[in-house]
Amino acid sequence: MSPFRASRASRISSVGIAAALLGSLLALPAFAQPKPADGALVGATGMTLYTFDKDTAGNGKSVCNGGCATNWPPFMAADGDKAAGDFTIVTRDDGKKQWAAKGWPLYYWVKDAKPGDKTGDGVNGTWKTAKP
């Protein structure tokens, strides 16, 4: 093999390896733990998260299912996400996983239009902005 061909093959091989490694990293589940922003907890997109007074902190369940979850979508956890500190993961009635803060399952509010909106705070006297 000529030196040019060996060098080119080596370069192609290195590029292929780098692309494969990057693809593997991008395929890993994102750690989507809630984070604090402007006095509230927010999800990965920066949208405000809420708690529901009808849930029971620490029991590992959400009582907001069906139509409730249509208006208050759960802040879902990916299969690879891990609980840490005040943030735990609860199992929903459908078997999917949802983030919780200090034992309280976390939800979005469909009427919040952009990051920083907190229009769900106080709805029906049972929904509250989740605090860090």
mmCIF file of N, CA, C and O in Angstrom, residues 1-35:
data_model
loop_
_atom_site.group_PDB
_atom_site.id
_atom_site.type_symbol
_atom_site.label_atom_id
_atom_site.label_comp_id
_atom_site.label_asym_id
_atom_site.label_seq_id
_atom_site.Cartn_x
_atom_site.Cartn_y
_atom_site.Cartn_z
ATOM 1 N N MET A 1 0.865 -1.172 0.000
ATOM 2 C CA MET A 1 0.000 0.000 0.000
ATOM 3 C C MET A 1 0.906 1.228 0.000
ATOM 4 O O MET A 1 1.866 1.304 0.740
ATOM 5 N N SER A 2 0.566 2.207 -0.825
ATOM 6 C CA SER A 2 1.383 3.418 -0.884
ATOM 7 C C SER A 2 1.175 4.234 0.390
ATOM 8 O O SER A 2 0.144 4.120 1.038
ATOM 9 N N PRO A 3 2.155 5.078 0.749
ATOM 10 C CA PRO A 3 2.011 5.915 1.945
ATOM 11 C C PRO A 3 0.768 6.800 1.868
ATOM 12 O O PRO A 3 0.113 7.055 2.866
ATOM 13 N N PHE A 4 0.442 7.287 0.644
ATOM 14 C CA PHE A 4 -0.740 8.135 0.493
ATOM 15 C C PHE A 4 -2.008 7.358 0.851
ATOM 16 O O PHE A 4 -2.854 7.831 1.572
ATOM 17 N N ARG A 5 -2.102 6.139 0.336
ATOM 18 C CA ARG A 5 -3.280 5.318 0.601
ATOM 19 C C ARG A 5 -3.388 4.967 2.079
ATOM 20 O O ARG A 5 -4.455 4.979 2.663
ATOM 21 N N ALA A 6 -2.272 4.653 2.715
ATOM 22 C CA ALA A 6 -2.284 4.304 4.138
ATOM 23 C C ALA A 6 -2.717 5.498 4.968
ATOM 24 O O ALA A 6 -3.507 5.373 5.896
ATOM 25 N N SER A 7 -2.198 6.686 4.614
ATOM 26 C CA SER A 7 -2.561 7.894 5.348
ATOM 27 C C SER A 7 -4.051 8.184 5.187
ATOM 28 O O SER A 7 -4.739 8.532 6.127
ATOM 29 N N ARG A 8 -4.531 8.048 3.948
ATOM 30 C CA ARG A 8 -5.942 8.312 3.685
ATOM 31 C C ARG A 8 -6.833 7.299 4.409
ATOM 32 O O ARG A 8 -7.833 7.665 5.020
ATOM 33 N N ALA A 9 -6.455 6.041 4.386
ATOM 34 C CA ALA A 9 -7.237 5.009 5.070
ATOM 35 C C ALA A 9 -7.262 5.276 6.568
ATOM 36 O O ALA A 9 -8.287 5.131 7.221
ATOM 37 N N SER A 10 -6.132 5.708 7.111
ATOM 38 C CA SER A 10 -6.044 6.018 8.528
ATOM 39 C C SER A 10 -6.961 7.185 8.875
ATOM 40 O O SER A 10 -7.649 7.178 9.883
ATOM 41 N N ARG A 11 -6.959 8.202 8.008
ATOM 42 C CA ARG A 11 -7.795 9.374 8.249
ATOM 43 C C ARG A 11 -9.273 9.014 8.176
ATOM 44 O O ARG A 11 -10.060 9.414 9.011
ATOM 45 N N ILE A 12 -9.652 8.218 7.190
ATOM 46 C CA ILE A 12 -11.042 7.804 7.056
ATOM 47 C C ILE A 12 -11.450 6.984 8.266
ATOM 48 O O ILE A 12 -12.515 7.172 8.842
ATOM 49 N N SER A 13 -10.563 6.090 8.685
ATOM 50 C CA SER A 13 -10.852 5.268 9.851
ATOM 51 C C SER A 13 -11.042 6.140 11.088
ATOM 52 O O SER A 13 -11.958 5.927 11.873
ATOM 53 N N SER A 14 -10.199 7.147 11.288
ATOM 54 C CA SER A 14 -10.316 8.042 12.438
ATOM 55 C C SER A 14 -11.615 8.824 12.399
ATOM 56 O O SER A 14 -12.282 8.993 13.420
ATOM 57 N N VAL A 15 -11.983 9.302 11.218
ATOM 58 C CA VAL A 15 -13.231 10.049 11.077
ATOM 59 C C VAL A 15 -14.413 9.134 11.385
ATOM 60 O O VAL A 15 -15.341 9.509 12.094
ATOM 61 N N GLY A 16 -14.373 7.912 10.908
ATOM 62 C CA GLY A 16 -15.454 6.960 11.169
ATOM 63 C C GLY A 16 -15.592 6.649 12.653
ATOM 64 O O GLY A 16 -16.690 6.576 13.184
ATOM 65 N N ILE A 17 -14.449 6.474 13.309
ATOM 66 C CA ILE A 17 -14.470 6.197 14.746
ATOM 67 C C ILE A 17 -15.035 7.388 15.502
ATOM 68 O O ILE A 17 -15.880 7.239 16.379
ATOM 69 N N ALA A 18 -14.599 8.599 15.153
ATOM 70 C CA ALA A 18 -15.092 9.801 15.822
ATOM 71 C C ALA A 18 -16.606 9.942 15.625
ATOM 72 O O ALA A 18 -17.343 10.254 16.555
ATOM 73 N N ALA A 19 -17.081 9.684 14.410
ATOM 74 C CA ALA A 19 -18.517 9.789 14.129
ATOM 75 C C ALA A 19 -19.302 8.753 14.938
ATOM 76 O O ALA A 19 -20.359 9.048 15.490
ATOM 77 N N ALA A 20 -18.757 7.546 15.032
ATOM 78 C CA ALA A 20 -19.436 6.498 15.799
ATOM 79 C C ALA A 20 -19.501 6.865 17.280
ATOM 80 O O ALA A 20 -20.527 6.678 17.934
ATOM 81 N N LEU A 21 -18.408 7.405 17.820
ATOM 82 C CA LEU A 21 -18.387 7.801 19.224
ATOM 83 C C LEU A 21 -19.381 8.930 19.482
ATOM 84 O O LEU A 21 -20.126 8.905 20.458
ATOM 85 N N LEU A 22 -19.401 9.932 18.609
ATOM 86 C CA LEU A 22 -20.334 11.044 18.770
ATOM 87 C C LEU A 22 -21.768 10.545 18.690
ATOM 88 O O LEU A 22 -22.614 10.922 19.501
ATOM 89 N N GLY A 23 -22.044 9.664 17.740
ATOM 90 C CA GLY A 23 -23.385 9.102 17.618
ATOM 91 C C GLY A 23 -23.799 8.353 18.871
ATOM 92 O O GLY A 23 -24.931 8.442 19.330
ATOM 93 N N SER A 24 -22.866 7.627 19.468
ATOM 94 C CA SER A 24 -23.161 6.895 20.702
ATOM 95 C C SER A 24 -23.473 7.850 21.836
ATOM 96 O O SER A 24 -24.389 7.618 22.626
ATOM 97 N N LEU A 25 -22.716 8.933 21.942
ATOM 98 C CA LEU A 25 -22.964 9.907 23.004
ATOM 99 C C LEU A 25 -24.312 10.580 22.835
ATOM 100 O O LEU A 25 -25.042 10.787 23.797
ATOM 101 N N LEU A 26 -24.655 10.912 21.595
ATOM 102 C CA LEU A 26 -25.929 11.575 21.348
ATOM 103 C C LEU A 26 -27.101 10.628 21.587
ATOM 104 O O LEU A 26 -28.204 11.068 21.877
ATOM 105 N N ALA A 27 -26.873 9.328 21.478
ATOM 106 C CA ALA A 27 -27.939 8.354 21.686
ATOM 107 C C ALA A 27 -28.218 8.100 23.163
ATOM 108 O O ALA A 27 -29.233 7.528 23.512
ATOM 109 N N LEU A 28 -27.312 8.519 24.042
ATOM 110 C CA LEU A 28 -27.531 8.312 25.465
ATOM 111 C C LEU A 28 -28.702 9.162 25.935
ATOM 112 O O LEU A 28 -28.899 10.278 25.469
ATOM 113 N N PRO A 29 -29.504 8.668 26.878
ATOM 114 C CA PRO A 29 -30.627 9.483 27.366
ATOM 115 C C PRO A 29 -30.113 10.720 28.094
ATOM 116 O O PRO A 29 -29.133 10.658 28.819
ATOM 117 N N ALA A 30 -30.788 11.820 27.859
ATOM 118 C CA ALA A 30 -30.413 13.072 28.527
ATOM 119 C C ALA A 30 -30.859 13.015 29.981
ATOM 120 O O ALA A 30 -31.918 12.480 30.287
ATOM 121 N N PHE A 31 -30.049 13.546 30.852
ATOM 122 C CA PHE A 31 -30.438 13.609 32.254
ATOM 123 C C PHE A 31 -31.377 14.791 32.389
ATOM 124 O O PHE A 31 -30.962 15.938 32.317
ATOM 125 N N ALA A 32 -32.637 14.513 32.545
ATOM 126 C CA ALA A 32 -33.671 15.545 32.475
ATOM 127 C C ALA A 32 -34.173 15.973 33.848
ATOM 128 O O ALA A 32 -35.310 16.370 33.999
ATOM 129 N N GLN A 33 -33.342 15.863 34.859
ATOM 130 C CA GLN A 33 -33.756 16.245 36.205
ATOM 131 C C GLN A 33 -34.240 17.695 36.213
ATOM 132 O O GLN A 33 -33.693 18.539 35.522
ATOM 133 N N PRO A 34 -35.290 17.998 36.983
ATOM 134 C CA PRO A 34 -35.756 19.385 37.076
ATOM 135 C C PRO A 34 -34.634 20.300 37.558
ATOM 136 O O PRO A 34 -33.715 19.854 38.243
ATOM 137 N N LYS A 35 -34.726 21.567 37.183
ATOM 138 C CA LYS A 35 -33.710 22.531 37.623
ATOM 139 C C LYS A 35 -34.393 23.826 38.054
ATOM 140 O O LYS A 35 -35.486 24.137 37.600
#
